[in-house]
């Protein structure tokens, strides 16, 4: 009887201590990614930053910089969004955002984050497309 008890105890302990792998691998997008566009007529860099927090949520912000890798001068928009990545097909959606609304031609191109105002973005369809990574 004792050998059966010891075997069962050993099996239970090994089962509890064994490592288990997640069924789904961690998203390759986790981290911060940037899309930077230089507008020479304005002499500014417009930067879209995507900070992927987990397998379905990311923060999106649009800022303006003097230098491509410099500090942000101000904001144009910020939002938390949902995404789905299946293979190389990326799909995202957000509706609530803090946005800078410039109405007059002489309004500044960006503002401090605290000057952004709540807004709703209404997509006609959920954006979807192939994602490509560049080095």
PDB file of C-alpha atoms in Angstrom:
ATOM      1  CA  UNK A   1       0.000   0.000   0.000  1.00  0.00           C
ATOM      2  CA  UNK A   2       2.862   2.377   0.817  1.00  0.00           C
ATOM      3  CA  UNK A   3       4.444   2.116  -2.677  1.00  0.00           C
ATOM      4  CA  UNK A   4       1.110   3.081  -4.270  1.00  0.00           C
ATOM      5  CA  UNK A   5       0.778   6.053  -1.898  1.00  0.00           C
ATOM      6  CA  UNK A   6       4.340   7.231  -2.635  1.00  0.00           C
ATOM      7  CA  UNK A   7       3.844   6.808  -6.383  1.00  0.00           C
ATOM      8  CA  UNK A   8       0.541   8.742  -6.276  1.00  0.00           C
ATOM      9  CA  UNK A   9       2.130  11.489  -4.149  1.00  0.00           C
ATOM     10  CA  UNK A  10       5.118  11.773  -6.485  1.00  0.00           C
ATOM     11  CA  UNK A  11       2.811  11.914  -9.525  1.00  0.00           C
ATOM     12  CA  UNK A  12       0.715  14.669  -7.882  1.00  0.00           C
ATOM     13  CA  UNK A  13       3.773  16.752  -6.959  1.00  0.00           C
ATOM     14  CA  UNK A  14       5.269  16.430 -10.442  1.00  0.00           C
ATOM     15  CA  UNK A  15       1.941  17.366 -12.006  1.00  0.00           C
ATOM     16  CA  UNK A  16       1.719  20.510  -9.897  1.00  0.00           C
ATOM     17  CA  UNK A  17       5.316  21.551 -10.537  1.00  0.00           C
ATOM     18  CA  UNK A  18       5.492  20.776 -14.236  1.00  0.00           C
ATOM     19  CA  UNK A  19       5.613  23.748 -16.544  1.00  0.00           C
ATOM     20  CA  UNK A  20       2.784  24.337 -18.909  1.00  0.00           C
ATOM     21  CA  UNK A  21       3.007  26.167 -22.189  1.00  0.00           C
ATOM     22  CA  UNK A  22       0.320  28.525 -23.337  1.00  0.00           C
ATOM     23  CA  UNK A  23      -1.750  27.293 -26.269  1.00  0.00           C
ATOM     24  CA  UNK A  24      -1.435  30.643 -28.016  1.00  0.00           C
ATOM     25  CA  UNK A  25       2.013  32.198 -28.490  1.00  0.00           C
ATOM     26  CA  UNK A  26       2.542  35.754 -27.305  1.00  0.00           C
ATOM     27  CA  UNK A  27       1.696  38.362 -29.936  1.00  0.00           C
ATOM     28  CA  UNK A  28       4.705  39.448 -32.024  1.00  0.00           C
ATOM     29  CA  UNK A  29       3.354  43.004 -31.821  1.00  0.00           C
ATOM     30  CA  UNK A  30       3.816  43.510 -28.049  1.00  0.00           C
ATOM     31  CA  UNK A  31       5.822  46.714 -27.542  1.00  0.00           C
ATOM     32  CA  UNK A  32       5.855  50.160 -29.154  1.00  0.00           C
ATOM     33  CA  UNK A  33       5.957  50.714 -32.912  1.00  0.00           C
ATOM     34  CA  UNK A  34       6.121  54.049 -34.756  1.00  0.00           C
ATOM     35  CA  UNK A  35       5.156  55.285 -38.198  1.00  0.00           C
ATOM     36  CA  UNK A  36       7.019  58.570 -38.829  1.00  0.00           C
ATOM     37  CA  UNK A  37       6.260  60.888 -41.741  1.00  0.00           C
ATOM     38  CA  UNK A  38       8.226  64.037 -42.515  1.00  0.00           C
ATOM     39  CA  UNK A  39       6.272  66.930 -44.024  1.00  0.00           C
ATOM     40  CA  UNK A  40       8.907  69.196 -45.550  1.00  0.00           C
ATOM     41  CA  UNK A  41       6.534  72.107 -46.178  1.00  0.00           C
ATOM     42  CA  UNK A  42       5.882  72.283 -42.412  1.00  0.00           C
ATOM     43  CA  UNK A  43       9.342  71.099 -41.284  1.00  0.00           C
ATOM     44  CA  UNK A  44       7.781  68.664 -38.789  1.00  0.00           C
ATOM     45  CA  UNK A  45       7.652  64.917 -38.238  1.00  0.00           C
ATOM     46  CA  UNK A  46       4.145  63.503 -37.733  1.00  0.00           C
ATOM     47  CA  UNK A  47       4.399  60.342 -35.656  1.00  0.00           C
ATOM     48  CA  UNK A  48       1.823  57.611 -35.087  1.00  0.00           C
ATOM     49  CA  UNK A  49       2.848  55.508 -32.064  1.00  0.00           C
ATOM     50  CA  UNK A  50       1.253  52.125 -31.453  1.00  0.00           C
ATOM     51  CA  UNK A  51       1.863  50.596 -28.011  1.00  0.00           C
ATOM     52  CA  UNK A  52       0.596  47.010 -28.008  1.00  0.00           C
ATOM     53  CA  UNK A  53      -0.156  45.999 -24.419  1.00  0.00           C
ATOM     54  CA  UNK A  54      -1.448  42.454 -24.885  1.00  0.00           C
ATOM     55  CA  UNK A  55      -3.032  40.222 -27.501  1.00  0.00           C
ATOM     56  CA  UNK A  56      -6.016  42.494 -28.150  1.00  0.00           C
ATOM     57  CA  UNK A  57      -5.476  46.052 -26.810  1.00  0.00           C
ATOM     58  CA  UNK A  58      -3.173  48.854 -27.956  1.00  0.00           C
ATOM     59  CA  UNK A  59      -2.735  52.582 -27.365  1.00  0.00           C
ATOM     60  CA  UNK A  60      -2.542  54.862 -30.387  1.00  0.00           C
ATOM     61  CA  UNK A  61      -1.211  58.402 -30.280  1.00  0.00           C
ATOM     62  CA  UNK A  62      -0.413  60.919 -32.978  1.00  0.00           C
ATOM     63  CA  UNK A  63       2.242  63.468 -32.087  1.00  0.00           C
ATOM     64  CA  UNK A  64       4.468  66.049 -33.771  1.00  0.00           C
ATOM     65  CA  UNK A  65       8.276  66.309 -33.521  1.00  0.00           C
ATOM     66  CA  UNK A  66      11.090  68.570 -34.727  1.00  0.00           C
ATOM     67  CA  UNK A  67      13.402  65.604 -35.226  1.00  0.00           C
ATOM     68  CA  UNK A  68      12.560  62.083 -36.358  1.00  0.00           C
ATOM     69  CA  UNK A  69      13.750  60.490 -33.110  1.00  0.00           C
ATOM     70  CA  UNK A  70      13.301  63.604 -30.962  1.00  0.00           C
ATOM     71  CA  UNK A  71      10.861  64.335 -28.177  1.00  0.00           C
ATOM     72  CA  UNK A  72       7.187  64.954 -28.858  1.00  0.00           C
ATOM     73  CA  UNK A  73       6.306  68.650 -29.162  1.00  0.00           C
ATOM     74  CA  UNK A  74       2.580  68.048 -28.771  1.00  0.00           C
ATOM     75  CA  UNK A  75      -0.388  65.848 -29.546  1.00  0.00           C
ATOM     76  CA  UNK A  76      -3.019  65.563 -32.256  1.00  0.00           C
ATOM     77  CA  UNK A  77      -4.826  62.449 -30.958  1.00  0.00           C
ATOM     78  CA  UNK A  78      -4.691  59.621 -28.425  1.00  0.00           C
ATOM     79  CA  UNK A  79      -6.894  56.543 -28.042  1.00  0.00           C
ATOM     80  CA  UNK A  80      -7.031  53.016 -26.667  1.00  0.00           C
ATOM     81  CA  UNK A  81      -8.064  50.515 -29.318  1.00  0.00           C
ATOM     82  CA  UNK A  82      -8.880  46.866 -29.970  1.00  0.00           C
ATOM     83  CA  UNK A  83      -7.026  44.730 -32.490  1.00  0.00           C
ATOM     84  CA  UNK A  84      -6.911  41.227 -33.890  1.00  0.00           C
ATOM     85  CA  UNK A  85      -3.917  39.618 -35.589  1.00  0.00           C
ATOM     86  CA  UNK A  86      -4.428  36.326 -37.422  1.00  0.00           C
ATOM     87  CA  UNK A  87      -1.383  35.262 -39.403  1.00  0.00           C
ATOM     88  CA  UNK A  88      -0.369  38.415 -41.257  1.00  0.00           C
ATOM     89  CA  UNK A  89      -3.870  39.954 -41.324  1.00  0.00           C
ATOM     90  CA  UNK A  90      -4.207  42.894 -38.933  1.00  0.00           C
ATOM     91  CA  UNK A  91      -7.602  44.361 -38.040  1.00  0.00           C
ATOM     92  CA  UNK A  92      -8.286  47.187 -35.566  1.00  0.00           C
ATOM     93  CA  UNK A  93     -11.045  49.383 -34.237  1.00  0.00           C
ATOM     94  CA  UNK A  94     -11.372  52.395 -31.977  1.00  0.00           C
ATOM     95  CA  UNK A  95     -14.171  54.867 -31.526  1.00  0.00           C
ATOM     96  CA  UNK A  96     -13.514  56.994 -28.442  1.00  0.00           C
ATOM     97  CA  UNK A  97     -10.490  59.239 -28.634  1.00  0.00           C
ATOM     98  CA  UNK A  98      -9.020  62.447 -27.313  1.00  0.00           C
ATOM     99  CA  UNK A  99      -8.522  64.634 -30.372  1.00  0.00           C
ATOM    100  CA  UNK A 100      -7.204  68.074 -31.243  1.00  0.00           C
ATOM    101  CA  UNK A 101      -9.757  69.859 -33.403  1.00  0.00           C
ATOM    102  CA  UNK A 102      -8.177  72.670 -35.447  1.00  0.00           C
ATOM    103  CA  UNK A 103     -10.854  74.782 -37.116  1.00  0.00           C
ATOM    104  CA  UNK A 104      -8.997  77.810 -38.479  1.00  0.00           C
ATOM    105  CA  UNK A 105      -5.981  77.862 -40.808  1.00  0.00           C
ATOM    106  CA  UNK A 106      -3.935  79.757 -38.210  1.00  0.00           C
ATOM    107  CA  UNK A 107      -4.618  77.203 -35.422  1.00  0.00           C
ATOM    108  CA  UNK A 108      -1.502  75.362 -34.228  1.00  0.00           C
ATOM    109  CA  UNK A 109      -0.751  71.884 -35.610  1.00  0.00           C
ATOM    110  CA  UNK A 110      -0.544  70.309 -32.144  1.00  0.00           C
ATOM    111  CA  UNK A 111      -1.411  70.982 -28.505  1.00  0.00           C
ATOM    112  CA  UNK A 112      -0.387  69.717 -25.059  1.00  0.00           C
ATOM    113  CA  UNK A 113      -2.061  66.425 -24.098  1.00  0.00           C
ATOM    114  CA  UNK A 114      -4.311  68.140 -21.551  1.00  0.00           C
ATOM    115  CA  UNK A 115      -5.834  70.292 -24.335  1.00  0.00           C
ATOM    116  CA  UNK A 116      -7.138  67.296 -26.315  1.00  0.00           C
ATOM    117  CA  UNK A 117     -10.936  66.954 -26.330  1.00  0.00           C
ATOM    118  CA  UNK A 118     -13.176  63.902 -26.366  1.00  0.00           C
ATOM    119  CA  UNK A 119     -14.366  62.831 -29.775  1.00  0.00           C
ATOM    120  CA  UNK A 120     -15.875  59.842 -31.524  1.00  0.00           C
ATOM    121  CA  UNK A 121     -14.448  58.298 -34.668  1.00  0.00           C
ATOM    122  CA  UNK A 122     -17.053  56.488 -36.732  1.00  0.00           C
ATOM    123  CA  UNK A 123     -15.528  53.905 -39.079  1.00  0.00           C
ATOM    124  CA  UNK A 124     -17.611  52.888 -42.072  1.00  0.00           C
ATOM    125  CA  UNK A 125     -15.883  49.505 -41.803  1.00  0.00           C
ATOM    126  CA  UNK A 126     -13.268  48.007 -39.498  1.00  0.00           C
ATOM    127  CA  UNK A 127      -9.838  48.588 -41.115  1.00  0.00           C
ATOM    128  CA  UNK A 128      -8.203  45.318 -42.113  1.00  0.00           C
ATOM    129  CA  UNK A 129      -5.062  44.519 -44.072  1.00  0.00           C
ATOM    130  CA  UNK A 130      -1.801  42.609 -44.275  1.00  0.00           C
ATOM    131  CA  UNK A 131       0.875  43.675 -41.834  1.00  0.00           C
ATOM    132  CA  UNK A 132       4.480  43.935 -43.010  1.00  0.00           C
ATOM    133  CA  UNK A 133       7.509  44.424 -40.756  1.00  0.00           C
ATOM    134  CA  UNK A 134      10.466  46.478 -42.030  1.00  0.00           C
ATOM    135  CA  UNK A 135      13.922  46.443 -40.516  1.00  0.00           C
TER     136      UNK A 135
END
